[in-house]
Coordinates of C-alpha atoms and ligand atoms in Angstrom, one line a residue:
Chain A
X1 CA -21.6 14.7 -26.0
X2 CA -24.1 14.0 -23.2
X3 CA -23.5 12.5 -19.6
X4 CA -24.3 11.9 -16.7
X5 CA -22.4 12.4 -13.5
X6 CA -22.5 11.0 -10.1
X7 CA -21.4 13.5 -8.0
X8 CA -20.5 13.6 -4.3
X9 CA -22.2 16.6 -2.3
X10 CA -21.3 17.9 1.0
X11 CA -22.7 21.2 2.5
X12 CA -19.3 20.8 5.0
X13 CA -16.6 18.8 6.7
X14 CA -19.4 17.8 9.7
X15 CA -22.4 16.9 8.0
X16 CA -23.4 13.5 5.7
X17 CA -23.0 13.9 1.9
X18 CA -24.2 11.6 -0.7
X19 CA -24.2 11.3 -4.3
X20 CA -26.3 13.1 -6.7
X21 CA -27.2 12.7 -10.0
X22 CA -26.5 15.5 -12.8
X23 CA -26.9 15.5 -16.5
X24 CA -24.9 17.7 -18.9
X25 CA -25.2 18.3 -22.4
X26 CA -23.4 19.8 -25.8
X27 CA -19.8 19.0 -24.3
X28 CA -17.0 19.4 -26.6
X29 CA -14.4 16.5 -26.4
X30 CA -12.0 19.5 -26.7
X31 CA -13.0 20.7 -23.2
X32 CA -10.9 19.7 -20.4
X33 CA -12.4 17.9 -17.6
X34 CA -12.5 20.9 -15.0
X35 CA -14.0 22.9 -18.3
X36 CA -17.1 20.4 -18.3
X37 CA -17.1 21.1 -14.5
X38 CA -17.3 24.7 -14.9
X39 CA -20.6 24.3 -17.7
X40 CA -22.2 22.2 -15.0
X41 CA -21.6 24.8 -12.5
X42 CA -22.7 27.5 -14.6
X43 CA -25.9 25.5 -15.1
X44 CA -26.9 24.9 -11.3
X45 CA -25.9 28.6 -10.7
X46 CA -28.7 29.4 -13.9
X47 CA -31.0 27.4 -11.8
X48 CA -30.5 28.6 -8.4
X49 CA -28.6 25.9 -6.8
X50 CA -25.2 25.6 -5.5
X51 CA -22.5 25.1 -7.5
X52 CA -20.2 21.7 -6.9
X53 CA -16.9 22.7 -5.0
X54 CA -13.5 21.4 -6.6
X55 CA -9.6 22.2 -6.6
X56 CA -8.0 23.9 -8.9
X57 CA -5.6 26.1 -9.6
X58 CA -3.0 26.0 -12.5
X59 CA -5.1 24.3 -14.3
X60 CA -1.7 23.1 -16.8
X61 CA -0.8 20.1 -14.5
X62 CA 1.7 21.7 -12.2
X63 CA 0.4 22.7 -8.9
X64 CA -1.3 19.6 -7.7
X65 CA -4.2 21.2 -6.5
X66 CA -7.0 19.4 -8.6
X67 CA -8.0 16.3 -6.6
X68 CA -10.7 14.5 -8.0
X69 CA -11.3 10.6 -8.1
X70 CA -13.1 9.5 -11.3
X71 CA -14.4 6.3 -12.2
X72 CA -12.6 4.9 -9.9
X73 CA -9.4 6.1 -10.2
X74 CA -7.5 9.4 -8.6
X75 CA -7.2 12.0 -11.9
X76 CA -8.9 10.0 -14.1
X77 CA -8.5 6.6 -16.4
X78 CA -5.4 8.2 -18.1
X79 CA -2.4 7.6 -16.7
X80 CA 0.6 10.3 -15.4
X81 CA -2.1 13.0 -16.3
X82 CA -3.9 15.5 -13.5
X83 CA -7.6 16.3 -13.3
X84 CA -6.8 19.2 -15.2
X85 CA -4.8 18.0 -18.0
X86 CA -7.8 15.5 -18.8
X87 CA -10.0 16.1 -22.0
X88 CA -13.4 14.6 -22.7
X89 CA -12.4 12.8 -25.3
X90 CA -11.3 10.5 -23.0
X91 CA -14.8 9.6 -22.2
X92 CA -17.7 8.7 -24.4
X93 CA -21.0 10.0 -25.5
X94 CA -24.0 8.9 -22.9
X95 CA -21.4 7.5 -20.1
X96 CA -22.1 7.6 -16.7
X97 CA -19.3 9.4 -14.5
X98 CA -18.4 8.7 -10.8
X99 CA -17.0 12.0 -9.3
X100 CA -15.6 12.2 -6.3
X101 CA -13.5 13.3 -3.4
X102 CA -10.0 11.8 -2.7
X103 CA -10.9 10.1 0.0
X104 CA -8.8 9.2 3.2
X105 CA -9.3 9.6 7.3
X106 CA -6.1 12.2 6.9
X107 CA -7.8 14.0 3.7
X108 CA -11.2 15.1 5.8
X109 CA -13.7 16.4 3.3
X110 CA -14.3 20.0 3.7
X111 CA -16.6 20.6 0.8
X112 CA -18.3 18.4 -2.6
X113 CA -15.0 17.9 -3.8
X114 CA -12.5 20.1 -1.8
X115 CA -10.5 18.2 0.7
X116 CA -7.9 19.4 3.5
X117 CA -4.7 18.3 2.4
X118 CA -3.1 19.9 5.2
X119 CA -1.7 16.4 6.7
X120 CA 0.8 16.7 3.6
X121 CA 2.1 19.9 4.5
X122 CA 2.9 19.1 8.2
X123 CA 4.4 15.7 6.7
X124 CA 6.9 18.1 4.8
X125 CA 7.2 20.7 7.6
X126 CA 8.5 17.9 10.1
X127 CA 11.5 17.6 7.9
X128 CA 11.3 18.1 4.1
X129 CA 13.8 20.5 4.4
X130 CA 17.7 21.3 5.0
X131 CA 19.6 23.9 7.1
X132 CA 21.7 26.5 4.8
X133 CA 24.0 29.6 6.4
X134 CA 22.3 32.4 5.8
X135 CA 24.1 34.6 7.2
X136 CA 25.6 36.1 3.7
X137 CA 28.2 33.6 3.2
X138 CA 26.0 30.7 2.0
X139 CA 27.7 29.0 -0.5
X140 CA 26.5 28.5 -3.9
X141 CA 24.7 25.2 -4.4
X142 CA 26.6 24.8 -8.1
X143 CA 29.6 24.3 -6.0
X144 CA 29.4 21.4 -5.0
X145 CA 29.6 18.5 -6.9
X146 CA 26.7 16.0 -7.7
X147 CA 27.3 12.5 -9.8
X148 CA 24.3 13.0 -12.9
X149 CA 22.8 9.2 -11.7
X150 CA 21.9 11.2 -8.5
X151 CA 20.9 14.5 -9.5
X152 CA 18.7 12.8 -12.3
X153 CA 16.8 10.5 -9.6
X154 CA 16.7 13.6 -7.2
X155 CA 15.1 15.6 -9.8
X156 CA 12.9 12.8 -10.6
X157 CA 11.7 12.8 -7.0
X158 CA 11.3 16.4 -6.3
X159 CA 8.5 16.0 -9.8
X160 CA 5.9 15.1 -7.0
X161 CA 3.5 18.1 -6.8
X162 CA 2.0 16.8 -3.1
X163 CA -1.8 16.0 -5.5
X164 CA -2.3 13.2 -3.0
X165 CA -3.2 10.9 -5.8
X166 CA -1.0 8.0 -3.9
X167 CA -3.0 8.5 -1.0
X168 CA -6.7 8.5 -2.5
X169 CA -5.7 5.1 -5.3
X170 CA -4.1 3.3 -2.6
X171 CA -6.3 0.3 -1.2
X172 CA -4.7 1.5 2.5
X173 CA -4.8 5.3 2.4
X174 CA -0.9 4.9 2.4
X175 CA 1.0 8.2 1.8
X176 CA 4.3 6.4 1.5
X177 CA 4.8 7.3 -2.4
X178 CA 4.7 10.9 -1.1
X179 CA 6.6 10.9 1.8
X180 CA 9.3 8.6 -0.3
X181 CA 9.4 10.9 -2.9
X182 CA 10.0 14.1 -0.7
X183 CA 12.9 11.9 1.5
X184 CA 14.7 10.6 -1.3
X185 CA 15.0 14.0 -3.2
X186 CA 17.1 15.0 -0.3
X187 CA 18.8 11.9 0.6
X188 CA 20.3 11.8 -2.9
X189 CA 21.9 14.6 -2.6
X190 CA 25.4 15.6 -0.4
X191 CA 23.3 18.8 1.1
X192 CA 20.4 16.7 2.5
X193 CA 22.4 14.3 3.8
X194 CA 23.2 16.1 6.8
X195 CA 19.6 15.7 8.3
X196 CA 19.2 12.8 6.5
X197 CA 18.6 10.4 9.6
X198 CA 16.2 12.7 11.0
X199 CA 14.4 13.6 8.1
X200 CA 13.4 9.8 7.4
X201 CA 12.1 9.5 11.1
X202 CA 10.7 12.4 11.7
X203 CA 8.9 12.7 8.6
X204 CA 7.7 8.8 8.9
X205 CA 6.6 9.8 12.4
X206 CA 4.3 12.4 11.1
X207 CA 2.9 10.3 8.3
X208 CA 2.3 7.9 11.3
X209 CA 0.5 10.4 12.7
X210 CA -1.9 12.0 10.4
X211 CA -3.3 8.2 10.1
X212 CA -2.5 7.3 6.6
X213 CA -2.4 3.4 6.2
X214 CA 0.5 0.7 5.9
X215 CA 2.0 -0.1 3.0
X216 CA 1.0 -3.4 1.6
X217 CA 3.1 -2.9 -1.9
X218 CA 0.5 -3.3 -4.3
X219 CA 2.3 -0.1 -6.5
X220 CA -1.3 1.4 -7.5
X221 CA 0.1 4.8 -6.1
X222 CA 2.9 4.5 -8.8
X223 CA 0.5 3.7 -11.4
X224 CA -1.9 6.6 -10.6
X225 CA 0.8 8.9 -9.8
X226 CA 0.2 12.4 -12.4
X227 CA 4.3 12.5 -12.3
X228 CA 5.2 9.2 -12.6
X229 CA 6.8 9.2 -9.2
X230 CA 9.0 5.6 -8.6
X231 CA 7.8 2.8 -5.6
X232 CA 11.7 3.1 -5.4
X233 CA 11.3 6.2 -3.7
X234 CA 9.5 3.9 -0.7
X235 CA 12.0 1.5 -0.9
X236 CA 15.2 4.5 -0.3
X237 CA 12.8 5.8 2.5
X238 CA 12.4 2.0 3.9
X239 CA 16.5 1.7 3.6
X240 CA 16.9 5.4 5.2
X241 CA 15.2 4.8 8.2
X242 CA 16.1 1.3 9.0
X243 CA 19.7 2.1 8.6
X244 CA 19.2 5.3 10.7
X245 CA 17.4 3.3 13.3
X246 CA 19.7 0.0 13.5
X247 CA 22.6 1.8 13.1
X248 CA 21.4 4.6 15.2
Chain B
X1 CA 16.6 18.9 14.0
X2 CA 16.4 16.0 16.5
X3 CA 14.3 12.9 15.9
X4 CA 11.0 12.5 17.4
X5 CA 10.6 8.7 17.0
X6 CA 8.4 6.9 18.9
X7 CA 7.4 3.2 19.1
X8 CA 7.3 1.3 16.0
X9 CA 7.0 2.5 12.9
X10 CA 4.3 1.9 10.0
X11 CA 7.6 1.0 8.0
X12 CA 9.0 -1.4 11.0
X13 CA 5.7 -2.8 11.2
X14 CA 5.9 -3.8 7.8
X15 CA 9.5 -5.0 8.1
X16 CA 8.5 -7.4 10.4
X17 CA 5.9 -8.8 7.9
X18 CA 8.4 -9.1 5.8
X19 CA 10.6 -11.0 8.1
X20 CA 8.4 -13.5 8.9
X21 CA 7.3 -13.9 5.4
X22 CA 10.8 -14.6 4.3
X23 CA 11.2 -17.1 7.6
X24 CA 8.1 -18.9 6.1
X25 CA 9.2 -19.1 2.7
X26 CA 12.3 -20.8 3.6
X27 CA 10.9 -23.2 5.9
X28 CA 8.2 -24.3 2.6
X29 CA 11.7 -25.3 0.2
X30 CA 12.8 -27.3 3.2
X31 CA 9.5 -28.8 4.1
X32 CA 9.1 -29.7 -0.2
X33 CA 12.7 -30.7 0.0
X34 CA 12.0 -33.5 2.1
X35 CA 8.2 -34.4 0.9
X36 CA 9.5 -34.4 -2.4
X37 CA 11.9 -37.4 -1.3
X38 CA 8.8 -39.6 -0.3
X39 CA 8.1 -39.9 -4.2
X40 CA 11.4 -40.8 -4.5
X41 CA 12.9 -43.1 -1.7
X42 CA 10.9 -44.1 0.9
X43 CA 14.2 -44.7 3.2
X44 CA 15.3 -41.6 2.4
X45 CA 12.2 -39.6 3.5
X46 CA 11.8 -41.9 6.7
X47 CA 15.3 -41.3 8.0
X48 CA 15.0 -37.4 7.1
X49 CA 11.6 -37.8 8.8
X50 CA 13.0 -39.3 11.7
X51 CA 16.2 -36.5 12.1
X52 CA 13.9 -33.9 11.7
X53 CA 11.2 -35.0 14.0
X54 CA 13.4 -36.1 16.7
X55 CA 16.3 -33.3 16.5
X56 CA 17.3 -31.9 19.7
X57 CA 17.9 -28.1 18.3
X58 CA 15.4 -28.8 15.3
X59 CA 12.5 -29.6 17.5
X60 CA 13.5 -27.0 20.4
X61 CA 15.1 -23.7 18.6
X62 CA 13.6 -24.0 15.4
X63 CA 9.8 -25.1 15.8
X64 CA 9.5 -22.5 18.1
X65 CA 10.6 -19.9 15.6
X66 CA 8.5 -21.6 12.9
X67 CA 5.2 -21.6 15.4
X68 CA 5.9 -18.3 16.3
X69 CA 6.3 -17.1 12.5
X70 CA 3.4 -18.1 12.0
X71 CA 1.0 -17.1 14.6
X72 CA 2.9 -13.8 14.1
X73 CA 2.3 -13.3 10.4
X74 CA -0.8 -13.9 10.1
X75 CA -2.2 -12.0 13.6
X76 CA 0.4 -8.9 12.5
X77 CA -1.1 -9.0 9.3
X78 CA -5.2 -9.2 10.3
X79 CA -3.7 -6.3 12.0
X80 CA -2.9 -4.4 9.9
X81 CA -5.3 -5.0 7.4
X82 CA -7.7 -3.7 10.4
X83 CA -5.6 -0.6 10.6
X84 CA -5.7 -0.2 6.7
X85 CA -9.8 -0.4 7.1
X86 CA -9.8 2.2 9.5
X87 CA -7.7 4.8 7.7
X88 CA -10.6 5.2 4.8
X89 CA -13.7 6.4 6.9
X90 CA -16.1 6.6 3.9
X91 CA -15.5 4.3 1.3
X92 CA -15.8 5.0 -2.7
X93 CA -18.9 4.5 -4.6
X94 CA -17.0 3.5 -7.6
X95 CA -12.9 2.0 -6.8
X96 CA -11.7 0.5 -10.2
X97 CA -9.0 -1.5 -8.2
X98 CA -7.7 -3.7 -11.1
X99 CA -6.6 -0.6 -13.0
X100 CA -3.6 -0.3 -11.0
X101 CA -2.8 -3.4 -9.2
X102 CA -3.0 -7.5 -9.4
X103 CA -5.5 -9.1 -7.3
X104 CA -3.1 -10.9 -5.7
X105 CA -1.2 -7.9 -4.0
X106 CA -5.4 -6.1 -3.5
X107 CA -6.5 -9.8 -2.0
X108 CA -3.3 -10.7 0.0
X109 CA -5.8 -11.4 3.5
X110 CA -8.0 -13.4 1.4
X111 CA -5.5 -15.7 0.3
X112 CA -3.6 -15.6 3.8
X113 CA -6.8 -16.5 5.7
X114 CA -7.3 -19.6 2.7
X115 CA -4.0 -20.5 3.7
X116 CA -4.7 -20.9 7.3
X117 CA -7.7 -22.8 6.9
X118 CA -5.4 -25.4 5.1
X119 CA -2.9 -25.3 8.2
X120 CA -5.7 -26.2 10.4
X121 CA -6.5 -28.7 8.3
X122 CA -3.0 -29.7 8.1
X123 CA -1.9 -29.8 11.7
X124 CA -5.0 -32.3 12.3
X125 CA -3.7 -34.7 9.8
X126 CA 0.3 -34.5 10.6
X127 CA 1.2 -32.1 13.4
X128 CA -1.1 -33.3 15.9
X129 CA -0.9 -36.8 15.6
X130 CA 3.0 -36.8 15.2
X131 CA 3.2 -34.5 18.7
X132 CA 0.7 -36.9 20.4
X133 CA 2.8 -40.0 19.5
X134 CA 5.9 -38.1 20.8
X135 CA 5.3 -36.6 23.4
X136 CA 1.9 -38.0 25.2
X137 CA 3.1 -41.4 24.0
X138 CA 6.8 -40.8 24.6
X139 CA 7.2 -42.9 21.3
X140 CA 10.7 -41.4 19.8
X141 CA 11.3 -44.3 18.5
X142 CA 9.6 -43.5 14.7
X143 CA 8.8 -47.2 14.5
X144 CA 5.1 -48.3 13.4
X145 CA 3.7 -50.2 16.0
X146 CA 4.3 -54.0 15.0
X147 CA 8.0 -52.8 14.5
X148 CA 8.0 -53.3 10.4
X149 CA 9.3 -50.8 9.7
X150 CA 9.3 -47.1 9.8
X151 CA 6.5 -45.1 10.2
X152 CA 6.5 -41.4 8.5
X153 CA 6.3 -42.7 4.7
X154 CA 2.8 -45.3 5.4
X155 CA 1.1 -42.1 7.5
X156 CA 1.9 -39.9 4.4
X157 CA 0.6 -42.2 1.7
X158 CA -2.3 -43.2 4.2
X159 CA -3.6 -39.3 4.5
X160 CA -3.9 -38.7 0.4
X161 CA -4.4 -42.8 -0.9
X162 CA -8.5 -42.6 -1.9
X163 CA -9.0 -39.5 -0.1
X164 CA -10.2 -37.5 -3.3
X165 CA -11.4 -34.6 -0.9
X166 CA -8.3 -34.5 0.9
X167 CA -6.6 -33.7 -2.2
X168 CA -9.0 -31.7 -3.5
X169 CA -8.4 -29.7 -0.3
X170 CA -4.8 -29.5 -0.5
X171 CA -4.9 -28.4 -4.3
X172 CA -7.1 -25.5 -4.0
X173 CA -5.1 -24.3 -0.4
X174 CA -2.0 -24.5 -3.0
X175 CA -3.3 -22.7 -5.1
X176 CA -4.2 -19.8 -2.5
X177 CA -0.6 -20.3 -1.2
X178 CA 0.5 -19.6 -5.0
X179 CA -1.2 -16.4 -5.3
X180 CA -0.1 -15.3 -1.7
X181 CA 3.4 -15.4 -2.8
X182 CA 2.8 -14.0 -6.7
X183 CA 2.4 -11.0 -4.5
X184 CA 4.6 -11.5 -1.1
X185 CA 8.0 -12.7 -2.5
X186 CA 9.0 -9.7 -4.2
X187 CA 7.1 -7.6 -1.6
X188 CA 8.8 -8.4 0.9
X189 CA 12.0 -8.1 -0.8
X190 CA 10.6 -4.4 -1.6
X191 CA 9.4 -3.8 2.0
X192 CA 13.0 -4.6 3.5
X193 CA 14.1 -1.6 1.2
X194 CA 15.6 -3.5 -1.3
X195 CA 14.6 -2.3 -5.0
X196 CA 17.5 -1.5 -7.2
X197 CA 16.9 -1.3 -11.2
X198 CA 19.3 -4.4 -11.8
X199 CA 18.2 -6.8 -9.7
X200 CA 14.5 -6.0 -8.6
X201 CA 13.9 -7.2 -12.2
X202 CA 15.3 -10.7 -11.3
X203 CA 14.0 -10.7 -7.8
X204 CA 10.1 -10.5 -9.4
X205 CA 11.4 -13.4 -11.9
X206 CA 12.5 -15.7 -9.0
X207 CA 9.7 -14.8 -6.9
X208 CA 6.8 -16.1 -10.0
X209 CA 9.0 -19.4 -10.5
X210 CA 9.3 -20.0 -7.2
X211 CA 5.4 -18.9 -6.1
X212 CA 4.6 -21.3 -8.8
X213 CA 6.8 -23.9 -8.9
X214 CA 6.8 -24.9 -5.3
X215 CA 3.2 -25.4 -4.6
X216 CA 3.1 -27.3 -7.9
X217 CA 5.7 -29.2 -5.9
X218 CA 3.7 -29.8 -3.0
X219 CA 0.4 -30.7 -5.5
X220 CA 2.7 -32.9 -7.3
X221 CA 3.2 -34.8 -4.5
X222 CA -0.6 -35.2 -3.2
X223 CA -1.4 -36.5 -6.4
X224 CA 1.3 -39.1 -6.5
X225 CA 0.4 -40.6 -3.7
X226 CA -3.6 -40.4 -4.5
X227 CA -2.9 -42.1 -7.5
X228 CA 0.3 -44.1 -6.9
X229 CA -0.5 -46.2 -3.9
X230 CA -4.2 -48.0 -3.9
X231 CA -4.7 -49.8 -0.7
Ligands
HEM1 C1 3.3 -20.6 4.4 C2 2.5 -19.6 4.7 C3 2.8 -18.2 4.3 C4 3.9 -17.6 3.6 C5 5.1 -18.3 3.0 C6 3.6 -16.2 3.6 C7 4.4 -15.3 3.0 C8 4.2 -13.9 2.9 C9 5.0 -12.9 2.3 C10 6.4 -13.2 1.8 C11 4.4 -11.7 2.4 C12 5.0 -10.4 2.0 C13 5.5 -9.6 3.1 C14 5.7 -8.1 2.7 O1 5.0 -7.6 1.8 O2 6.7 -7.5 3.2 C15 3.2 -11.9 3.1 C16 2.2 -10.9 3.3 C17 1.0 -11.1 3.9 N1 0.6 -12.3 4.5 FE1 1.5 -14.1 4.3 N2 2.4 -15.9 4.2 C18 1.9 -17.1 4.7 C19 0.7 -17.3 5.4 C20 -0.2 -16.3 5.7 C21 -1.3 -16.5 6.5 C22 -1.7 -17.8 7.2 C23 -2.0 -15.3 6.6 C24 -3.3 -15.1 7.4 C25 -4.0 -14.1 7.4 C26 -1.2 -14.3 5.9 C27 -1.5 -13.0 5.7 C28 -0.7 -12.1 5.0 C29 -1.1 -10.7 4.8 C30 -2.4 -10.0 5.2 C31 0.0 -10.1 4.1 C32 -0.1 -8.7 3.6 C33 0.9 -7.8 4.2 C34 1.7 -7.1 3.2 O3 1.5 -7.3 2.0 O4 2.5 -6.2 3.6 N3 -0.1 -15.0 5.3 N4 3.0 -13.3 3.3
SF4_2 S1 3.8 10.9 -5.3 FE1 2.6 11.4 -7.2 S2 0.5 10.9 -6.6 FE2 1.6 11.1 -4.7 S3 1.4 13.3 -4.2 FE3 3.3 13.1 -5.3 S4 2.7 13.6 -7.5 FE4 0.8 13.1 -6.4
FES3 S1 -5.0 22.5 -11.4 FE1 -2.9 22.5 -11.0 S2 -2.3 20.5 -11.4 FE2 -4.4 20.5 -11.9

């Protein structure tokens, strides 16, 4: 098939991009999306010019790292499916595709497509984790005992792979489907729930900080979300820090 | 770890939208309750009229509350809004919006700001006239002014009886008001943390019948009295 694609270009995180018109042609409806990326690149290369920057890195749906909003929409039109995992047969001989960045003031643009997702990580640093002995007696997680209800919606939680998918859909640039997600997989189970109080502010804090937007409810994140990650999560994260900060 | 909280949260901030939304909400099924009564006994909705109007902890504790709910909702929520404008610096060239949510939840300002173009609208027909009669005029006495009678149920009729633009006005802000809350009942219910796989289902029921069914209520009411009551 042939398109065209309306691509975002940026030389770097300081100077004005713009989109750009490209046209490829011969794509197999076989080929994953990134695949057609890589035969445009390979053509600008061929003629001298700069190849488009983009995430990736598994490639098979697992890491998170692809990022790109198409169409309209963060990892494509099809739904609980990354950039990666997306074929062109999804997409129709002599369309016109809108490529760009996920965009948000806390996802800066460093390149084309590649942008710093490093507000995530500092989200999940200020508390997505819990305190184990290490000093050679640490007990064996299997030990202690976890009702399947909870383990099952833990596990469900602890699907998100941090693509920022939420963040880049939602109307507000609100990273609560994230952050809810990576609270809830630990306040469902007995081990997080020693931090659990301080996990929920702390990690809300940050989100605060990194100036993502409010929550208005609309649920897009959930509907663009790759791994079907639950607006319940939000809700548990809503419950864990008002109770922690009412009941103090 | 120790807790680094400062200020109010982005999740308190939207609790307290929530709050006020709920406060609001409840005080529109009292306000229908009693509106609804003028289609059925005049008396009835005069002396309700008159109790409510004229109540020591109704006027004092309560109106303040409602006035400040209000105000409250809908600066907190231009607010915000502004907030949520300023966390996307560059906006898309292409944002296919209704692939993931309702225009109601996307347009929740829109229909906010329709609704308090109506309440301006509204407080110059009832709110202002009934405080100037009360309290500049020190008339408690909820009589009309050759003393047949009482005067709440003729200043209703009077506002909607051949006034087809009145009621046009009034249908459309309902209309806004029912799209609002197709979007803010269960919202808010979600924002206050409350989402639970056997009851959220019956929450989003409940908040439809009653985001439809009570403006219909007010609307019904309009347009009996437009129609019902030719001078
Ligand atoms: C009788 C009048 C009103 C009622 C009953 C009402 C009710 C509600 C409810 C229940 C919510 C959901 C709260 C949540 O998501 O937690 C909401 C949200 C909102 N309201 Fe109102 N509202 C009214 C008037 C207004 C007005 C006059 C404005 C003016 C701008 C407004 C602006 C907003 C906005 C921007 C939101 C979105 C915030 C969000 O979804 O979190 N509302 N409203
Ligand atoms: S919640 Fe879903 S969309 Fe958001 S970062 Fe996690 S996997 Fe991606
Ligand atoms: S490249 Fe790893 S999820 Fe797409």
């Amino acid at each position: 098939m042939n398109l065209t694609l309306k691509i975002w270009r940026q030389k770097s995180a300081n100077v004005k991009g713009k989109m750009v018109d490209y046209k490829v042609a011969d794509i197999s409806e076989h080929m994953s999306f990134l695949e057609m990326m890589d035969v445009l690149n390979e053509q600008l290369v061929n003629g001298g010019e700069e190849p488009v920057s983009f995430d990736h890195d598994c490639r098979e749906g697992i890491c998170g790292s692809c990022s790109m909003f198409i169409n309209g929409e963060a990892h494509g039109p099809v739904k609980n499916t990354t950039t990666c995992q997306l074929h062109m047969r999804s997409f129709n001989d002599g369309d016109t595709i809108y490529i760009e960045p996920f965009r948000a003031k806390a996802f800066p643009v460093i390149k084309d497509l590649v942008v710093d997702r490093s507000s995530f990580d500092r989200i999940q640093h200020a508390g997505g984790f819990i305190s184990v002995n290490t000093s050679g007696n640490t007990q064996d997680a299997n030990a202690t005992a976890i009702p399947k209800h909870d383990a099952d919606l833990s596990m469900d939680a602890a699907a998100c792979i941090g693509c920022g998918a939420c963040v880049a859909t939602c109307k507000n640039s609100s990273a609560m489907l994230f952050t809810g997600a990576k609270i809830s997989q630990y306040a469902l189970l007995p081990q997080g729930k020693v931090e659990a109080k301080d996990r929920a502010q702390n990690m809300v804090a940050q989100m605060d900080e990194e100036g993502f937007g409010n929550c208005t409810n609309t649920g897009a994140c959930e509907v663009e979300c790759p791994k079907g990650i639950s607006l319940s999560n939000i809700a548990r994260m809503n419950r864990e820090l008002l109770s922690g900060s009412i009941l103090g | 770890m120790s807790s680094k909280k400062s200020g109010l949260s982005s999740i308190g901030r939207k609790v307290l939208m929530a709050l006020t939304g709920f406060f609001l909400m409840f005080f529109l099924l009292q306000h229908l309750t009693i509106n609804l009564m003028s289609v059925f006994s005049p008396d009835l909705f005069n002396e309700v009229s008159h109790f409510f109007g004229t109540n020591f902890l109704i006027q004092y504790m309560l109106q303040p509350v409602l006035i400040f709910s209000v105000v409250f909702h809908f600066a907190w929520g231009l607010y915000l809004e502004y907030q949520n404008t300023q966390a996307r610096e560059v906006k898309y060239a292409k944002y296919k919006g209704s692939a993931n949510a309702s225009w109601m939840s996307r347009n929740m300002l829109i229909s906010g700001l329709a609704v308090l173009a109506f309440l301006a609208l509204h407080f110059y027909d009832f709110w202002i006239p009934e405080i100037n009669t009360k309290y500049f005029h020190g008339d408690m006495s909820g009589m009309l002014h050759d003393g047949e009678g009482m005067r709440y149920h003729i200043e209703l009729v009077e506002k909607f009886a051949h006034q087809p633009m009145r009621v046009a006005l009034y249908v459309g802000a309902f209309i806004m008001l029912s799209l609002h809350l197709l979007h803010g009942f269960q919202s808010a219910f979600q924002s206050v943390g409350f989402n639970n796989t056997k009851y959220t289902p019956i929450i989003k029921m409940l908040g439809n019948l009653f985001a439809i069914l009570v403006p219909l209520g007010f609307l019904f009411i309009a347009i009996y009295h437009y129609n019902v009551h030719p001078h």
